[in-house]
């Protein structure tokens, strides 16, 4: 057949767009990158999640719900040198080494930002793009950072006096009242308009830090703590930017120079400049996609106050991810994270039959039933998952009733056991009514011989999480 010139106006629009898209992609072939933030409070499961995710991307036999895999377009993934020279590398090899040790152990707590690049080669979905460019590569830059740092964001819009009032209010109520008693006693004894006093500033900061640490103990498990960096100071430990605490605001003359108040106020502002702004500008604002890992089960173990605090913390976070154009956040962030997954972690601590309830709980913690539908959708999702599945399903007959249980190696024990973890409540409201001490979800050790079968580590719904987070970028 003789070639005829193609008349451009006879080509359907969608066809042209596909060609443009293919050309654009091919041109940008070397910069097809997506930055995925992984965050959550300490112990939420970030390190395990990332380690398991990477292990599974490198050995993709356990990811059937990732469309690129089910459609046969996923070719391979490899670890590549990370792009940012100033970020520590996520120590994948050490963490997987821990999980695969004999006996296996959980990775150590990490408490700082780190990054890893995985490059994924895949066949594009569109026939044209496949013809044009063959395989394509997606660079997935995974950034692990403490959720505690996110909680500092509200500081940016508060003056020191406003912050002091807020924190003191919060600390006089609920479970914080007892935990903060020593610190409050001390700052209430200080005269904020007395002379600058380094010893007093240091003592107040120490007591305040001890209080923040107590809020994270197992019995309390509170989620909102500021300043977040007090709990993981890193290189800034002992610096003036981390040596302050709220004071009782004086009624007048708080502007007087040379006072303790003025000293603390300067340090509060320094903390914002040295710690908070750089984090949001240099790290947070560059993320394209985000997973927030939430340990709902641990909050339930601690009781209704812990769950209520988690709810307030999550509500604050939601604002951070969905600022309107008129929001005070917009000038700071300048853009939105495109997709956010809020995931209830350690779903392997309850049988599969209860996963729906776990998902419903995280929905409940994030949204009012009234506005849920407006939020959930293409760019925000919730899920119950486990980076590493440590248990199997089991059933036990009790009083003629079949109970859904889990079987695994409970922490601190030598023999596997079948555990009935109890039933999750079906709403957050039900938790508030039941009070404290009703839940006791057991923790488990990683199973032996992980990865010996040559496949990715066992998990729960990592593939579903991946499909939501990067599935579109593998099309
Ligand atoms: N059963 C189960 N336990 C998990 C899972 N992920 C994490 N854990 C448990 O939670 C603990 C903390 O997990 P990490 O991944 O270290 O948590 P993290 O968020 O990185 O914590 P920091 O590094 O302290 O910020 C682990 O030591 C395990 O005991 C999971 O998928 N299943
Ligand atoms: Mg970690």
Short mmCIF file of C-alpha atoms and ligand atoms in Angstrom, two decimals:
data_model
loop_
_atom_site.label_atom_id
_atom_site.label_comp_id
_atom_site.label_asym_id
_atom_site.label_seq_id
_atom_site.Cartn_x
_atom_site.Cartn_y
_atom_site.Cartn_z
CA UNK A 1 0.00 0.00 0.00
CA UNK A 2 1.28 3.42 -0.96
CA UNK A 3 2.02 5.82 1.86
CA UNK A 4 -0.29 8.81 1.89
CA UNK A 5 0.53 12.03 3.71
CA UNK A 6 -1.32 12.24 7.00
CA UNK A 7 -3.65 15.23 7.36
CA UNK A 8 -3.28 16.48 10.86
CA UNK A 9 -6.84 17.82 11.10
CA UNK A 10 -8.16 14.34 10.33
CA UNK A 11 -6.48 12.82 13.37
CA UNK A 12 -8.70 12.51 16.41
CA UNK A 13 -7.75 14.65 19.35
CA UNK A 14 -7.10 11.83 21.76
CA UNK A 15 -4.67 10.29 19.27
CA UNK A 16 -2.66 13.50 19.05
CA UNK A 17 -2.64 13.80 22.81
CA UNK A 18 -1.31 10.28 23.12
CA UNK A 19 1.49 11.03 20.67
CA UNK A 20 2.33 14.26 22.49
CA UNK A 21 2.30 12.40 25.73
CA UNK A 22 4.62 9.73 24.37
CA UNK A 23 7.04 12.30 22.98
CA UNK A 24 6.94 14.26 26.21
CA UNK A 25 7.62 11.15 28.22
CA UNK A 26 10.42 10.06 25.96
CA UNK A 27 11.98 13.51 26.20
CA UNK A 28 11.72 13.31 29.95
CA UNK A 29 12.84 9.72 30.03
CA UNK A 30 15.76 10.52 32.21
CA UNK A 31 13.69 12.38 34.71
CA UNK A 32 10.70 10.20 35.29
CA UNK A 33 10.85 10.50 39.05
CA UNK A 34 8.33 10.31 41.83
CA UNK A 35 9.19 11.28 45.41
CA UNK A 36 7.34 9.20 47.94
CA UNK A 37 7.37 10.34 51.57
CA UNK A 38 6.89 7.68 54.24
CA UNK A 39 6.05 9.06 57.64
CA UNK A 40 4.41 8.20 60.95
CA UNK A 41 5.23 8.62 64.61
CA UNK A 42 8.13 6.72 66.08
CA UNK A 43 7.35 3.00 66.08
CA UNK A 44 4.54 3.29 63.53
CA UNK A 45 6.44 0.95 61.20
CA UNK A 46 8.20 3.19 58.63
CA UNK A 47 11.46 1.27 58.50
CA UNK A 48 9.73 -2.11 58.20
CA UNK A 49 7.31 -0.75 55.59
CA UNK A 50 10.04 0.65 53.36
CA UNK A 51 12.26 -2.40 53.76
CA UNK A 52 9.41 -4.75 52.85
CA UNK A 53 8.29 -2.50 49.98
CA UNK A 54 11.74 -2.44 48.44
CA UNK A 55 12.28 -6.17 48.97
CA UNK A 56 9.00 -6.83 47.16
CA UNK A 57 9.73 -4.42 44.32
CA UNK A 58 13.04 -6.18 43.74
CA UNK A 59 11.30 -9.61 43.83
CA UNK A 60 7.81 -8.84 42.59
CA UNK A 61 6.16 -12.26 43.01
CA UNK A 62 3.90 -11.12 45.84
CA UNK A 63 2.38 -7.99 44.30
CA UNK A 64 -0.55 -9.22 42.20
CA UNK A 65 -2.62 -6.08 42.78
CA UNK A 66 -0.05 -3.79 41.23
CA UNK A 67 -1.52 -3.36 37.75
CA UNK A 68 1.85 -3.18 36.01
CA UNK A 69 2.48 -6.67 37.36
CA UNK A 70 -0.92 -8.23 36.73
CA UNK A 71 -0.80 -6.81 33.19
CA UNK A 72 2.65 -8.29 32.61
CA UNK A 73 4.30 -4.89 32.04
CA UNK A 74 6.61 -4.82 35.06
CA UNK A 75 10.11 -5.81 34.01
CA UNK A 76 12.51 -5.31 36.92
CA UNK A 77 13.60 -2.97 39.70
CA UNK A 78 17.07 -2.14 40.95
CA UNK A 79 18.51 0.03 43.70
CA UNK A 80 20.27 3.09 42.35
CA UNK A 81 22.43 5.78 43.96
CA UNK A 82 20.11 8.34 45.48
CA UNK A 83 19.91 11.81 43.93
CA UNK A 84 20.26 14.01 47.04
CA UNK A 85 23.85 14.19 48.27
CA UNK A 86 22.86 15.80 51.57
CA UNK A 87 20.47 13.07 52.76
CA UNK A 88 21.62 9.92 54.53
CA UNK A 89 20.81 6.77 52.59
CA UNK A 90 18.05 4.53 53.94
CA UNK A 91 20.07 1.56 55.16
CA UNK A 92 18.09 -1.09 53.33
CA UNK A 93 20.80 -3.75 53.56
CA UNK A 94 21.13 -3.43 57.35
CA UNK A 95 17.36 -3.52 57.88
CA UNK A 96 16.75 -6.52 55.64
CA UNK A 97 19.77 -8.14 57.31
CA UNK A 98 18.04 -7.78 60.69
CA UNK A 99 14.80 -9.31 59.44
CA UNK A 100 16.63 -12.21 57.81
CA UNK A 101 19.03 -12.86 60.69
CA UNK A 102 18.90 -16.14 62.63
CA UNK A 103 16.99 -15.57 64.84
CA UNK A 104 15.33 -12.65 63.04
CA UNK A 105 15.04 -9.30 64.79
CA UNK A 106 13.21 -6.04 64.15
CA UNK A 107 15.33 -3.19 62.75
CA UNK A 108 16.46 -0.55 65.21
CA UNK A 109 14.58 2.69 65.62
CA UNK A 110 15.92 5.20 63.07
CA UNK A 111 14.68 8.67 64.06
CA UNK A 112 16.07 10.79 61.26
CA UNK A 113 15.40 11.47 57.62
CA UNK A 114 16.82 9.10 54.99
CA UNK A 115 16.31 8.29 51.35
CA UNK A 116 16.53 5.44 48.88
CA UNK A 117 16.10 5.31 45.09
CA UNK A 118 14.55 2.29 43.39
CA UNK A 119 14.39 2.37 39.62
CA UNK A 120 11.59 0.38 38.06
CA UNK A 121 11.65 -0.66 34.40
CA UNK A 122 8.25 -1.28 32.87
CA UNK A 123 6.42 -1.40 29.59
CA UNK A 124 4.09 1.55 29.18
CA UNK A 125 0.44 0.71 28.86
CA UNK A 126 -0.12 2.59 25.63
CA UNK A 127 0.76 0.70 22.49
CA UNK A 128 2.10 3.87 20.88
CA UNK A 129 4.45 4.61 23.70
CA UNK A 130 5.70 1.07 23.68
CA UNK A 131 6.43 1.36 19.95
CA UNK A 132 8.07 4.70 20.41
CA UNK A 133 10.15 4.28 23.51
CA UNK A 134 10.12 0.57 24.39
CA UNK A 135 10.58 0.13 28.11
CA UNK A 136 10.49 3.14 30.40
CA UNK A 137 12.01 3.74 33.80
CA UNK A 138 10.40 5.22 36.87
CA UNK A 139 12.73 6.42 39.60
CA UNK A 140 11.00 5.99 42.91
CA UNK A 141 12.71 8.11 45.56
CA UNK A 142 11.51 6.96 48.96
CA UNK A 143 12.01 9.42 51.82
CA UNK A 144 11.65 8.16 55.40
CA UNK A 145 11.09 10.99 57.90
CA UNK A 146 9.67 11.21 61.43
CA UNK A 147 6.02 12.18 61.70
CA UNK A 148 6.97 14.19 64.78
CA UNK A 149 8.48 16.78 62.42
CA UNK A 150 5.18 17.30 60.63
CA UNK A 151 3.47 18.15 63.87
CA UNK A 152 5.66 21.23 64.16
CA UNK A 153 3.99 22.94 61.26
CA UNK A 154 1.35 24.81 63.32
CA UNK A 155 4.20 26.55 65.16
CA UNK A 156 4.85 28.65 62.08
CA UNK A 157 1.69 30.62 62.50
CA UNK A 158 1.89 31.07 66.26
CA UNK A 159 3.68 33.71 68.26
CA UNK A 160 5.57 32.50 71.29
CA UNK A 161 2.85 33.88 73.57
CA UNK A 162 0.11 32.10 71.62
CA UNK A 163 2.03 28.86 71.67
CA UNK A 164 2.59 29.08 75.46
CA UNK A 165 -1.11 29.65 76.07
CA UNK A 166 -2.06 26.73 73.86
CA UNK A 167 0.39 24.28 75.39
CA UNK A 168 -0.49 25.25 78.96
CA UNK A 169 -4.18 24.84 78.18
CA UNK A 170 -3.61 21.43 76.67
CA UNK A 171 -1.42 20.35 79.58
CA UNK A 172 -3.90 21.28 82.26
CA UNK A 173 -6.45 18.84 80.85
CA UNK A 174 -6.79 15.08 80.31
CA UNK A 175 -3.91 12.66 80.56
CA UNK A 176 -1.33 15.44 80.07
CA UNK A 177 -2.20 17.01 83.43
CA UNK A 178 -0.44 14.35 85.50
CA UNK A 179 2.39 13.82 83.01
CA UNK A 180 3.24 17.51 82.85
CA UNK A 181 2.91 18.24 86.58
CA UNK A 182 6.67 18.54 87.28
CA UNK A 183 7.30 20.77 84.32
CA UNK A 184 4.27 22.98 85.02
CA UNK A 185 5.23 23.27 88.69
CA UNK A 186 8.65 24.49 87.64
CA UNK A 187 7.59 27.05 85.01
CA UNK A 188 4.84 28.37 87.24
CA UNK A 189 7.54 29.12 89.81
CA UNK A 190 9.56 31.17 87.30
CA UNK A 191 9.17 34.89 86.81
CA UNK A 192 9.08 35.38 83.04
CA UNK A 193 9.98 39.03 83.45
CA UNK A 194 12.95 38.23 85.65
CA UNK A 195 16.45 38.45 84.16
CA UNK A 196 17.64 36.08 81.42
CA UNK A 197 18.67 32.89 83.10
CA UNK A 198 20.40 30.14 81.14
CA UNK A 199 20.17 27.63 83.99
CA UNK A 200 16.42 28.15 84.31
CA UNK A 201 15.98 27.88 80.53
CA UNK A 202 17.90 24.62 80.50
CA UNK A 203 15.98 23.17 83.44
CA UNK A 204 12.62 24.14 81.92
CA UNK A 205 13.64 22.56 78.60
CA UNK A 206 14.76 19.36 80.34
CA UNK A 207 11.53 19.01 82.29
CA UNK A 208 9.48 19.80 79.22
CA UNK A 209 11.39 17.20 77.17
CA UNK A 210 10.87 14.60 79.91
CA UNK A 211 7.16 15.37 79.78
CA UNK A 212 7.08 14.93 75.98
CA UNK A 213 8.87 11.61 76.37
CA UNK A 214 6.36 10.47 78.96
CA UNK A 215 3.52 11.18 76.52
CA UNK A 216 5.01 8.54 74.23
CA UNK A 217 5.25 5.79 76.84
CA UNK A 218 3.12 2.71 76.24
CA UNK A 219 0.50 3.62 78.83
CA UNK A 220 -0.04 7.11 77.39
CA UNK A 221 0.69 6.96 73.64
CA UNK A 222 -0.29 10.54 72.95
CA UNK A 223 0.21 11.76 69.42
CA UNK A 224 0.57 15.51 69.57
CA UNK A 225 3.86 16.80 70.84
CA UNK A 226 5.64 20.03 70.06
CA UNK A 227 8.38 20.80 69.38
CA UNK A 228 8.87 17.47 67.62
CA UNK A 229 12.64 17.83 67.46
CA UNK A 230 12.91 17.77 71.25
CA UNK A 231 12.29 14.04 71.04
CA UNK A 232 14.89 13.43 68.36
CA UNK A 233 17.38 16.28 68.54
CA UNK A 234 20.20 14.70 66.49
CA UNK A 235 22.99 17.18 65.85
CA UNK A 236 21.05 20.02 67.45
CA UNK A 237 21.05 18.45 70.94
CA UNK A 238 22.01 21.08 73.51
CA UNK A 239 21.88 23.99 71.03
CA UNK A 240 19.99 27.16 72.01
CA UNK A 241 17.36 26.45 69.33
CA UNK A 242 16.39 23.38 71.38
CA UNK A 243 16.79 24.91 74.83
CA UNK A 244 13.46 26.54 75.54
CA UNK A 245 10.04 25.66 76.84
CA UNK A 246 6.67 27.36 77.14
CA UNK A 247 6.42 29.84 80.04
CA UNK A 248 3.35 31.24 81.75
CA UNK A 249 2.68 34.39 79.68
CA UNK A 250 3.01 37.58 81.75
CA UNK A 251 0.10 40.01 81.60
CA UNK A 252 2.22 43.00 80.55
CA UNK A 253 5.61 44.07 79.31
CA UNK A 254 6.45 40.84 77.66
CA UNK A 255 8.52 42.72 75.11
CA UNK A 256 11.08 43.79 77.67
CA UNK A 257 14.58 42.92 76.54
CA UNK A 258 16.90 40.99 78.80
CA UNK A 259 14.10 38.97 80.42
CA UNK A 260 13.70 35.20 80.60
CA UNK A 261 10.60 35.60 78.46
CA UNK A 262 12.56 37.38 75.77
CA UNK A 263 15.27 34.71 75.83
CA UNK A 264 12.73 31.92 75.37
CA UNK A 265 10.88 33.84 72.68
CA UNK A 266 14.09 34.31 70.67
CA UNK A 267 14.82 30.62 70.89
CA UNK A 268 11.31 29.69 69.86
CA UNK A 269 11.73 31.86 66.77
CA UNK A 270 15.16 30.36 66.14
CA UNK A 271 13.64 26.88 66.29
CA UNK A 272 11.20 27.87 63.58
CA UNK A 273 13.99 29.31 61.43
CA UNK A 274 16.57 26.60 61.93
CA UNK A 275 14.40 23.52 62.19
CA UNK A 276 10.82 23.91 61.02
CA UNK A 277 11.04 26.10 57.90
CA UNK A 278 14.02 24.27 56.36
CA UNK A 279 12.28 20.93 56.80
CA UNK A 280 9.11 22.08 55.06
CA UNK A 281 10.94 23.95 52.32
CA UNK A 282 13.68 21.44 51.57
CA UNK A 283 11.91 18.17 52.17
CA UNK A 284 8.18 18.25 52.62
CA UNK A 285 7.37 20.63 49.77
CA UNK A 286 9.25 18.38 47.33
CA UNK A 287 7.18 15.27 47.96
CA UNK A 288 4.82 14.04 45.24
CA UNK A 289 3.15 11.20 47.09
CA UNK A 290 2.88 10.38 50.76
CA UNK A 291 2.10 7.45 53.06
CA UNK A 292 1.20 8.24 56.66
CA UNK A 293 1.53 5.12 58.79
CA UNK A 294 -0.70 5.08 61.83
CA UNK A 295 -0.47 2.54 64.63
CA UNK A 296 -4.16 2.46 65.48
CA UNK A 297 -3.83 -0.76 67.47
CA UNK A 298 -1.21 0.67 69.81
CA UNK A 299 -3.42 3.69 70.47
CA UNK A 300 -6.30 1.33 71.25
CA UNK A 301 -4.12 -0.59 73.69
CA UNK A 302 -3.37 2.68 75.50
CA UNK A 303 -7.07 3.63 75.72
CA UNK A 304 -9.65 6.24 74.80
CA UNK A 305 -7.48 9.31 75.59
CA UNK A 306 -4.77 8.07 73.29
CA UNK A 307 -7.27 7.48 70.50
CA UNK A 308 -8.80 10.94 70.96
CA UNK A 309 -5.34 12.50 70.79
CA UNK A 310 -4.53 10.53 67.66
CA UNK A 311 -7.70 11.85 66.10
CA UNK A 312 -6.74 15.47 66.79
CA UNK A 313 -3.25 14.86 65.43
CA UNK A 314 -4.62 13.32 62.23
CA UNK A 315 -7.09 16.16 61.74
CA UNK A 316 -4.15 18.60 61.85
CA UNK A 317 -2.28 16.49 59.34
CA UNK A 318 -5.16 16.43 56.93
CA UNK A 319 -5.02 20.21 56.72
CA UNK A 320 -1.35 19.97 55.89
CA UNK A 321 -2.02 17.69 52.96
CA UNK A 322 -5.06 19.51 51.66
CA UNK A 323 -4.44 23.22 52.10
CA UNK A 324 -6.80 25.44 50.15
CA UNK A 325 -5.30 28.17 47.99
CA UNK A 326 -6.33 30.70 50.61
CA UNK A 327 -4.82 28.77 53.46
CA UNK A 328 -1.92 30.25 55.43
CA UNK A 329 -0.03 27.12 54.40
CA UNK A 330 -0.14 27.79 50.71
CA UNK A 331 2.72 30.34 50.59
CA UNK A 332 4.87 27.95 52.61
CA UNK A 333 4.18 24.82 50.62
CA UNK A 334 3.34 26.26 47.22
CA UNK A 335 1.95 22.92 46.05
CA UNK A 336 0.07 19.90 47.19
CA UNK A 337 1.20 16.35 47.70
CA UNK A 338 -0.65 14.64 44.83
CA UNK A 339 -1.75 11.48 46.63
CA UNK A 340 -1.85 10.61 50.31
CA UNK A 341 -2.42 7.19 51.80
CA UNK A 342 -3.30 6.95 55.49
CA UNK A 343 -2.55 3.37 56.45
CA UNK A 344 -3.34 1.52 59.66
CA UNK A 345 -0.19 -0.54 60.17
CA UNK A 346 0.47 -3.95 61.72
CA UNK A 347 -2.82 -5.33 60.38
CA UNK A 348 -1.29 -8.78 60.92
CA UNK A 349 -2.02 -8.27 64.64
CA UNK A 350 -5.69 -9.02 63.91
CA UNK A 351 -7.31 -11.68 61.68
CA UNK A 352 -8.27 -10.73 58.14
CA UNK A 353 -11.95 -10.82 59.10
CA UNK A 354 -11.32 -7.70 61.19
CA UNK A 355 -9.43 -5.68 58.59
CA UNK A 356 -12.58 -3.92 57.44
CA UNK A 357 -13.08 -2.66 60.97
CA UNK A 358 -9.50 -1.49 61.15
CA UNK A 359 -9.96 0.49 57.94
CA UNK A 360 -13.21 1.91 59.24
CA UNK A 361 -11.43 3.06 62.38
CA UNK A 362 -8.81 4.97 60.46
CA UNK A 363 -11.55 6.51 58.31
CA UNK A 364 -13.32 7.51 61.50
CA UNK A 365 -10.17 9.02 62.98
CA UNK A 366 -9.60 11.15 59.91
CA UNK A 367 -13.01 12.26 58.76
CA UNK A 368 -16.44 13.04 60.05
CA UNK A 369 -18.92 10.65 58.45
CA UNK A 370 -20.45 13.74 56.82
CA UNK A 371 -17.39 14.84 54.87
CA UNK A 372 -15.76 11.46 54.32
CA UNK A 373 -16.99 11.03 50.78
CA UNK A 374 -15.69 14.47 49.82
CA UNK A 375 -12.19 13.53 50.90
CA UNK A 376 -11.73 9.90 50.00
CA UNK A 377 -11.14 9.25 46.35
CA UNK A 378 -8.52 9.76 43.74
CA UNK A 379 -6.04 11.59 45.92
CA UNK A 380 -6.66 10.45 49.51
CA UNK A 381 -7.12 6.82 50.52
CA UNK A 382 -7.11 4.70 53.65
CA UNK A 383 -6.03 1.10 54.05
CA UNK A 384 -5.17 -1.52 56.65
CA UNK A 385 -1.81 -3.09 55.85
CA UNK A 386 1.27 -4.81 57.24
CA UNK A 387 4.72 -4.21 55.82
CA UNK A 388 5.69 -7.59 57.17
CA UNK A 389 3.14 -10.28 57.88
CA UNK A 390 4.22 -12.06 61.05
CA UNK A 391 1.08 -14.16 61.62
CA UNK A 392 -1.15 -16.68 59.89
CA UNK A 393 -4.88 -17.10 60.14
CA UNK A 394 -6.15 -19.74 62.54
CA UNK A 395 -9.54 -20.73 63.91
CA UNK A 396 -10.34 -21.94 67.38
CA UNK A 397 -13.59 -23.40 68.67
CA UNK A 398 -14.74 -21.93 71.96
CA UNK A 399 -18.12 -22.65 73.54
CA UNK A 400 -19.30 -24.03 70.23
CA UNK A 401 -18.31 -20.82 68.40
CA UNK A 402 -15.56 -20.63 65.79
CA UNK A 403 -13.24 -17.73 66.60
CA UNK A 404 -10.99 -16.09 64.01
CA UNK A 405 -7.51 -16.03 65.50
CA UNK A 406 -3.92 -15.45 64.45
CA UNK A 407 -0.91 -17.64 64.92
CA UNK A 408 2.62 -16.31 65.32
CA UNK A 409 5.57 -15.99 67.67
CA UNK A 410 4.49 -13.47 70.35
CA UNK A 411 7.18 -11.06 71.54
CA UNK A 412 9.24 -12.53 74.35
CA UNK A 413 8.11 -16.13 73.78
CA UNK A 414 9.94 -19.10 72.26
CA UNK A 415 7.04 -21.06 70.86
CA UNK A 416 4.40 -20.03 68.33
CA UNK A 417 0.97 -19.49 69.79
CA UNK A 418 -2.59 -19.11 68.54
CA UNK A 419 -3.99 -15.83 69.82
CA UNK A 420 -7.51 -14.48 69.86
CA UNK A 421 -6.82 -10.74 69.86
CA UNK A 422 -10.33 -9.67 70.84
CA UNK A 423 -12.68 -7.74 68.58
CA UNK A 424 -12.00 -4.29 67.26
CA UNK A 425 -14.68 -1.70 68.01
CA UNK A 426 -16.74 -0.73 65.00
CA UNK A 427 -16.32 3.00 65.50
CA UNK A 428 -14.21 5.51 67.38
CA UNK A 429 -17.28 6.54 69.36
CA UNK A 430 -17.51 2.99 70.74
CA UNK A 431 -13.95 3.29 72.09
CA UNK A 432 -14.70 6.47 73.98
CA UNK A 433 -17.61 4.72 75.68
CA UNK A 434 -15.63 1.66 76.65
CA UNK A 435 -12.74 3.54 78.36
CA UNK A 436 -9.28 2.15 79.00
CA UNK A 437 -7.93 -1.37 79.37
CA UNK A 438 -10.26 -3.12 76.95
CA UNK A 439 -7.80 -3.93 74.26
CA UNK A 440 -4.54 -5.78 74.41
CA UNK A 441 -3.29 -6.52 70.93
CA UNK A 442 -0.21 -8.72 71.20
CA UNK A 443 3.01 -7.99 69.32
CA UNK A 444 4.88 -10.59 67.33
CA UNK A 445 8.45 -11.36 66.32
CA UNK A 446 9.41 -11.61 62.67
CA UNK A 447 9.06 -15.22 61.47
CA UNK A 448 12.21 -17.24 60.73
CA UNK A 449 13.64 -17.84 57.25
CA UNK A 450 12.14 -14.73 55.72
CA UNK A 451 12.78 -14.55 52.01
CA UNK A 452 14.27 -18.07 51.78
CA UNK A 453 11.68 -18.93 49.15
CA UNK A 454 13.28 -16.33 46.86
CA UNK A 455 10.08 -14.27 46.85
CA UNK A 456 9.35 -10.88 48.34
CA UNK A 457 8.64 -10.79 52.09
CA UNK A 458 5.08 -11.72 53.11
CA UNK A 459 2.93 -8.63 53.66
CA UNK A 460 -0.65 -7.45 53.78
CA UNK A 461 -1.84 -5.13 50.99
CA UNK A 462 1.50 -3.58 50.12
CA UNK A 463 0.56 -4.08 46.48
CA UNK A 464 -2.70 -2.23 46.94
CA UNK A 465 -0.81 0.61 48.62
CA UNK A 466 1.68 0.70 45.75
CA UNK A 467 -1.07 0.72 43.14
CA UNK A 468 -2.67 3.75 44.77
CA UNK A 469 0.63 5.55 45.31
CA UNK A 470 2.46 4.97 42.03
CA UNK A 471 0.20 2.80 39.85
CA UNK A 472 -0.57 5.76 37.54
CA UNK A 473 3.13 6.44 37.09
CA UNK A 474 3.65 2.90 35.84
CA UNK A 475 1.11 3.30 33.08
N1 LIG B 1 3.59 -7.41 63.22
C1 LIG B 1 4.14 -6.35 62.67
N2 LIG B 1 4.88 -5.54 63.43
C2 LIG B 1 5.45 -4.46 62.84
C3 LIG B 1 5.27 -4.17 61.46
N3 LIG B 1 5.93 -3.04 61.19
C4 LIG B 1 6.49 -2.64 62.33
N4 LIG B 1 6.23 -3.49 63.34
C5 LIG B 1 6.61 -3.38 64.76
O1 LIG B 1 6.79 -2.01 65.06
C6 LIG B 1 8.12 -1.75 65.47
C7 LIG B 1 8.59 -0.43 64.93
O2 LIG B 1 8.70 -0.54 63.53
P1 LIG B 1 9.69 0.43 62.71
O3 LIG B 1 9.52 0.11 61.27
O4 LIG B 1 11.05 0.40 63.26
O5 LIG B 1 9.01 1.82 63.06
P2 LIG B 1 9.51 3.29 62.64
O6 LIG B 1 8.28 4.05 62.30
O7 LIG B 1 10.58 3.21 61.63
O8 LIG B 1 10.06 3.83 64.03
P3 LIG B 1 11.24 4.92 64.27
O9 LIG B 1 12.40 4.51 63.44
O10 LIG B 1 11.48 4.82 65.73
O11 LIG B 1 10.67 6.24 63.88
C8 LIG B 1 8.92 -2.95 64.97
O12 LIG B 1 10.06 -3.13 65.77
C9 LIG B 1 7.92 -4.06 65.09
O13 LIG B 1 7.85 -4.50 66.42
C10 LIG B 1 4.45 -5.06 60.70
O14 LIG B 1 4.22 -4.89 59.48
N5 LIG B 1 3.92 -6.12 61.34
MG1 LIG B 2 12.47 3.87 61.53
#
